[in-house]
Coordinates of C-alpha atoms in Angstrom, one line a residue:
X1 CA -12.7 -36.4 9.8
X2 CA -15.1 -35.1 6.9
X3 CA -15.0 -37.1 4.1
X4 CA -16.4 -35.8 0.6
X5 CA -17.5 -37.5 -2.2
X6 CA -14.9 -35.7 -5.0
X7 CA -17.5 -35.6 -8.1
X8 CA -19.3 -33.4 -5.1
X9 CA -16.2 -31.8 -4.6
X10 CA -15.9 -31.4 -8.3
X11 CA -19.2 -29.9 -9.0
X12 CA -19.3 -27.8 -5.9
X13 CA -15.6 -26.2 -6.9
X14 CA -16.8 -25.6 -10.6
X15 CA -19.0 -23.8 -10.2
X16 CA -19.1 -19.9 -10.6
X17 CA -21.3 -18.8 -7.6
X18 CA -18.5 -20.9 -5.5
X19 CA -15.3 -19.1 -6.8
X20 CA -17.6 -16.2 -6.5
X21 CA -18.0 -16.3 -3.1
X22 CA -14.8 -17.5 -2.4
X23 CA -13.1 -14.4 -4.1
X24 CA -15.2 -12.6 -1.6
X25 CA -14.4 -14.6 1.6
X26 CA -10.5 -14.3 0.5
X27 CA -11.3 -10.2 0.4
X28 CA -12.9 -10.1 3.4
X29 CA -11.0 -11.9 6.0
X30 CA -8.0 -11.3 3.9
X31 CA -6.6 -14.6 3.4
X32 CA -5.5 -16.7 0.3
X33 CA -8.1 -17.7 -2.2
X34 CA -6.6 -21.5 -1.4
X35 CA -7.6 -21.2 2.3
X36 CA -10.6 -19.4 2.0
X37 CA -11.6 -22.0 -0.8
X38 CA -11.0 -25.1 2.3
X39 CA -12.5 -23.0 5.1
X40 CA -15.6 -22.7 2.6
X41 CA -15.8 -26.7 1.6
X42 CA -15.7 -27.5 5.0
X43 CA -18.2 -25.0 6.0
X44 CA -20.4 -26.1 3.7
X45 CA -20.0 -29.7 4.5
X46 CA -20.3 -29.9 8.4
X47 CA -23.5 -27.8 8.2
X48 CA -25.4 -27.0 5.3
X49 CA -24.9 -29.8 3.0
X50 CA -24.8 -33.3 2.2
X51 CA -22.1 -35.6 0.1
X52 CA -24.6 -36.5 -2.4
X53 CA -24.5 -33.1 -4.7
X54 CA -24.7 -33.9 -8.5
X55 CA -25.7 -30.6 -9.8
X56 CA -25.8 -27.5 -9.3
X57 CA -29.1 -26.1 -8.0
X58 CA -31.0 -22.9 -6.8
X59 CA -30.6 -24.4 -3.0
X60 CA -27.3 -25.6 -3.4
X61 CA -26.4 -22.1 -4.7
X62 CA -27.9 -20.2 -1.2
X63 CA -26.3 -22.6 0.6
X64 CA -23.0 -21.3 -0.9
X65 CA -24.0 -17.9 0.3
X66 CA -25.0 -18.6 3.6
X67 CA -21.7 -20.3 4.2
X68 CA -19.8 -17.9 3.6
X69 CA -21.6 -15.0 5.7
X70 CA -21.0 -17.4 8.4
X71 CA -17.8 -17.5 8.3
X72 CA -17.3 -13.6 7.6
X73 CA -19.6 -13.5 10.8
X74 CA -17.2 -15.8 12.5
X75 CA -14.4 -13.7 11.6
X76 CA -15.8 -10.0 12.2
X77 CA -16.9 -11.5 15.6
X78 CA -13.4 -12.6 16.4
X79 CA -12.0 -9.3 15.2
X80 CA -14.3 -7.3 17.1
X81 CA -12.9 -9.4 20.2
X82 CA -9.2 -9.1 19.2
X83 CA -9.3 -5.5 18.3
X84 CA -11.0 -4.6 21.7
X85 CA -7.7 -6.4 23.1
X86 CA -5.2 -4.8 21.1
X87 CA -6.5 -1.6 22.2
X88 CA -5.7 -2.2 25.8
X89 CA -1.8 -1.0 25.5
X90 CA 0.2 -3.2 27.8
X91 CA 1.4 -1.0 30.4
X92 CA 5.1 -2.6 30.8
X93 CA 5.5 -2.6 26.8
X94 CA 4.3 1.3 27.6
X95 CA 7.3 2.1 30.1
X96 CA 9.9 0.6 28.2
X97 CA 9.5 2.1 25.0
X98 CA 12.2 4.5 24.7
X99 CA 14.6 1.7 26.0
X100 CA 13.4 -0.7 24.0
X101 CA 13.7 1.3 20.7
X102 CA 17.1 3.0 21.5
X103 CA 18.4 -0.9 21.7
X104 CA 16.6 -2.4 19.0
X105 CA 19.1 -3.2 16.4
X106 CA 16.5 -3.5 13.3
X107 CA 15.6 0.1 14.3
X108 CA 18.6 1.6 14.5
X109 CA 19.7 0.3 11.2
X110 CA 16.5 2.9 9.7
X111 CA 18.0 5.7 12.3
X112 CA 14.8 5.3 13.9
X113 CA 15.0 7.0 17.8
X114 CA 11.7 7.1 20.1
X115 CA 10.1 10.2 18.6
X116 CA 9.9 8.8 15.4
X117 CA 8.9 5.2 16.4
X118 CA 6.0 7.2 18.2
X119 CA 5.2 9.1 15.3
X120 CA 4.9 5.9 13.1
X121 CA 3.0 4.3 15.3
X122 CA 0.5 7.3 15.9
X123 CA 0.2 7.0 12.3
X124 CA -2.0 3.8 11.8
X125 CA -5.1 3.3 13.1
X126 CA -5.9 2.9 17.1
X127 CA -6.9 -0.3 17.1
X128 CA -3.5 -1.6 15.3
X129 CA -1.3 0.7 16.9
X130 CA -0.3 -1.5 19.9
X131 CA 0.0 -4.7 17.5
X132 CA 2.3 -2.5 14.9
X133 CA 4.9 -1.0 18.2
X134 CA 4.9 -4.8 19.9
X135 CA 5.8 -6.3 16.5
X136 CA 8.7 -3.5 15.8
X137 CA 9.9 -3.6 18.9
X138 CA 9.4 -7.3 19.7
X139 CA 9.4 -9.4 16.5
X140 CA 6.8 -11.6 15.5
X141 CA 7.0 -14.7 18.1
X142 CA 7.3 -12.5 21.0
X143 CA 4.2 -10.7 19.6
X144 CA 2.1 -13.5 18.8
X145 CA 3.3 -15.4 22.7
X146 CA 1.6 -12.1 23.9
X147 CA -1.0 -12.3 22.0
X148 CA -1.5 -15.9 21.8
X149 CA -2.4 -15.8 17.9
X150 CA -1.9 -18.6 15.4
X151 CA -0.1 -18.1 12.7
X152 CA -3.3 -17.5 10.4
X153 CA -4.5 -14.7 13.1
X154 CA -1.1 -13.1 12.9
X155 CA -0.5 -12.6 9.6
X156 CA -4.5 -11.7 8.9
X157 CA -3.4 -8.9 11.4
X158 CA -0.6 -7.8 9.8
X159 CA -2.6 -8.0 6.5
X160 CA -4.7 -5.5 7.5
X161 CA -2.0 -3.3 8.8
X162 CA -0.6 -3.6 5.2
X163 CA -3.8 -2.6 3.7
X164 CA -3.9 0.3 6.2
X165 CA -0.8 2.1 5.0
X166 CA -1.4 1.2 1.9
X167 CA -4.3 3.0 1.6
X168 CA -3.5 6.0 3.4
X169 CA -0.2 6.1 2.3
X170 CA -0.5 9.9 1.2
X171 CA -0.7 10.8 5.4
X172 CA 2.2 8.2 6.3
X173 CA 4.4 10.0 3.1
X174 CA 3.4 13.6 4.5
X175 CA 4.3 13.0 8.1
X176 CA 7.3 10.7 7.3
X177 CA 8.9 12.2 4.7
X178 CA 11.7 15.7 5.4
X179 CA 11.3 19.3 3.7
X180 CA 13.8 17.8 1.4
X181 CA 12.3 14.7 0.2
X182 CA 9.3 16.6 -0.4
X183 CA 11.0 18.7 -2.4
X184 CA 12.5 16.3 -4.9
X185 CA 9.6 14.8 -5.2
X186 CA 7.7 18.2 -5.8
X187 CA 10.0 18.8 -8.3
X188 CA 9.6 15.4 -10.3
X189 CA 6.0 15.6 -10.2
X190 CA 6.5 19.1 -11.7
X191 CA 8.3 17.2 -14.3
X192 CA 5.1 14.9 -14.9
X193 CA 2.4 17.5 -15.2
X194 CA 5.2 19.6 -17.9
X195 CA 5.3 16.1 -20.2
X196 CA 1.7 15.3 -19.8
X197 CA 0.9 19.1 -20.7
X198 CA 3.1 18.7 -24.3
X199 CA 2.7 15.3 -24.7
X200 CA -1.4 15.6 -24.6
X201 CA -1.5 17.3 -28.4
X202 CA 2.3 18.4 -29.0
X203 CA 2.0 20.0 -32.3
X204 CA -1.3 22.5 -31.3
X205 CA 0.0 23.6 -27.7
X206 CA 0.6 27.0 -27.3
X207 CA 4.0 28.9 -27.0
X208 CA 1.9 30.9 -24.6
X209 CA 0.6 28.1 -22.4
X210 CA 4.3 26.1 -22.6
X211 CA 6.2 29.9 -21.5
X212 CA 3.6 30.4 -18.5
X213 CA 4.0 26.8 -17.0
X214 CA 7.7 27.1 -17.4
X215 CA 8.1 30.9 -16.0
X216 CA 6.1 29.8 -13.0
X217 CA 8.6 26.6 -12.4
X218 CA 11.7 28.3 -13.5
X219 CA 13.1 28.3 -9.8
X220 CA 12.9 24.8 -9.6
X221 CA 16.6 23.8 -10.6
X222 CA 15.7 21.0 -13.4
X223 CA 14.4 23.2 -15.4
X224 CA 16.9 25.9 -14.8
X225 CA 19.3 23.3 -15.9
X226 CA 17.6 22.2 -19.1
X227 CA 16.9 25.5 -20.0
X228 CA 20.9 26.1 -19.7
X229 CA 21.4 23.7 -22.7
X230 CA 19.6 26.1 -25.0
X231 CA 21.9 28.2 -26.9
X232 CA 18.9 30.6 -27.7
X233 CA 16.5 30.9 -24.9
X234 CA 13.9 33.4 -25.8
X235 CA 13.3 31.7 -29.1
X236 CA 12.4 28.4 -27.4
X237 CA 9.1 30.0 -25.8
X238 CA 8.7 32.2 -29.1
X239 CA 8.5 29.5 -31.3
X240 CA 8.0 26.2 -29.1
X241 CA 6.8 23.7 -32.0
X242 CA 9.1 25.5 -34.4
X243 CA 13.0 25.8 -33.0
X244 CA 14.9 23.3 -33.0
X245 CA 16.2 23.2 -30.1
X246 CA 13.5 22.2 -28.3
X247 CA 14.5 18.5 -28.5
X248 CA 17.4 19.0 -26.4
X249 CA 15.6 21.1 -23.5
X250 CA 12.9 17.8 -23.3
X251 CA 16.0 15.6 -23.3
X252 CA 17.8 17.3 -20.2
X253 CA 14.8 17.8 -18.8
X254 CA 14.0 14.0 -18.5
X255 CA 17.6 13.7 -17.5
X256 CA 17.2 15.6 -14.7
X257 CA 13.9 13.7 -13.4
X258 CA 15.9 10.6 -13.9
X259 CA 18.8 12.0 -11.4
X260 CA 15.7 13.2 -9.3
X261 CA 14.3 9.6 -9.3
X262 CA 17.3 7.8 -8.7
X263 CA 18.2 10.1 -5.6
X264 CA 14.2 9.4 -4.4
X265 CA 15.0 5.9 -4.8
X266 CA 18.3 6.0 -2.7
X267 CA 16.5 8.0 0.0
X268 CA 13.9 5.4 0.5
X269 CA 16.7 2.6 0.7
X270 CA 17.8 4.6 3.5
X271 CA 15.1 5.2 5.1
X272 CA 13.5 1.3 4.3
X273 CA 10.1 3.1 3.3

């Protein structure tokens, strides 16, 4: 057991160039500040320093450092090792797949069948691919009895399988998404660029540049629809900062993103992504 004087404690935890380095060891190994904060102390403890600290000094402060590229080399090294694992598909797992999916309740639920439970997997990257199908299909203790992880590994795992799709998510909302979903969202980022291109200097822009955006969108049925609300078209685009009825196109316009929105939002609840 490693006891630690606490006014060490105290000085060793106020001090910037620790929570420095321990905002870097959370990143890294992507854990919480609170762990990486303990893995750090006791690091520092069982091999760099000794329970008589008082101030902070220039060796004190490298010690820090060191520390924590140990343990960052700790975990890459342990990555390195898992990840050469996960690769190695398990060849039962393999066999089973489309059996497994077709009765897998959770899936079903998302209308998920085997062809797009192989296309999500395919989706992240090769070494997280086996992990990501074992966990869908298997749940979290069956994956980490197979895998023998603790609970820490795990979810560091799954963190980075997060981070993944989070970061690529304009591939996984490409291949995921149907003709039509694309399309309503298509048409509500339409919406976007139209607001952002009056809203950046509303009393200077051109009827010119307001008619040309618009004519090359007309097909798209929002603005269709908030052009319908117009009594006299042709003098909206004539005189764009001067007829009044301009009000009431921007107002059914951003009613129709709203109905857009809300039927994106509904789709995604559907889908569960």
């Amino acid at each position: 057991m490693i006891r630690i004087n606490n006014e060490t404690i105290e000085v060793i935890t106020g001090s910037e160039v620790f929570k420095k380095n321990v905002s870097i060891l959370a990143s890294t190994t992507h854990t919480t500040r609170q762990d990486a904060e303990q893995e750090l102390l006791v690091e520092l403890f069982l091999s760099r320093l000794d329970d008589n600290i008082t101030e902070m000094d220039t060796a004190t402060s490298k010690s820090i450092v060191f520390a924590r590229k140990d343990l960052e080399r700790d975990y890459y090294t342990e990555l390195a090792k898992q990840q050469k694992y996960e690769v190695e598909y398990d060849n039962e797992l393999l066999e089973n797949v489309a059996e497994l999916v077709s009765t897998n309740s959770y899936l079903k639920d998302y209308e998920i069948d085997n062809d797009k439970f192989n296309l999500i997997v395919s989706l992240f990257h090769s070494t997280q691919q086996n992990f990501v199908a074992r966990l869908l299909l298997t749940g979290q203790e069956a994956t980490q009895e197979f895998t023998h992880d603790s609970t820490k590994v795990f979810n560091q795992k799954l963190s980075r399988v997060e981070q993944y799709a989070r970061t690529h998510q304009g591939k996984f909302r490409t291949k995921l998404l149907t003709p039509y979903d694309l399309e309503l969202q298509a048409m509500s980022d339409a919406i976007d660029e139209f607001f952002s291109l009056y809203e950046a200097d509303p009393e200077l822009i051109s009827n010119k540049v307001i008619k040309d955006y618009f004519t090359s969108h007309q097909d798209m049925y929002p603005f269709a629809e908030a052009l319908d609300v117009v009594h006299y078209q042709g003098k909206l685009f004539d005189d764009w900062r001067g007829y009044t009825e301009r009000s009431s196109f921007l107002l059914e316009l951003n009613n129709q993103q709203q109905v857009l929105l809300d039927r994106i939002a509904e789709r995604k609840a559907q889908r569960g992504y």
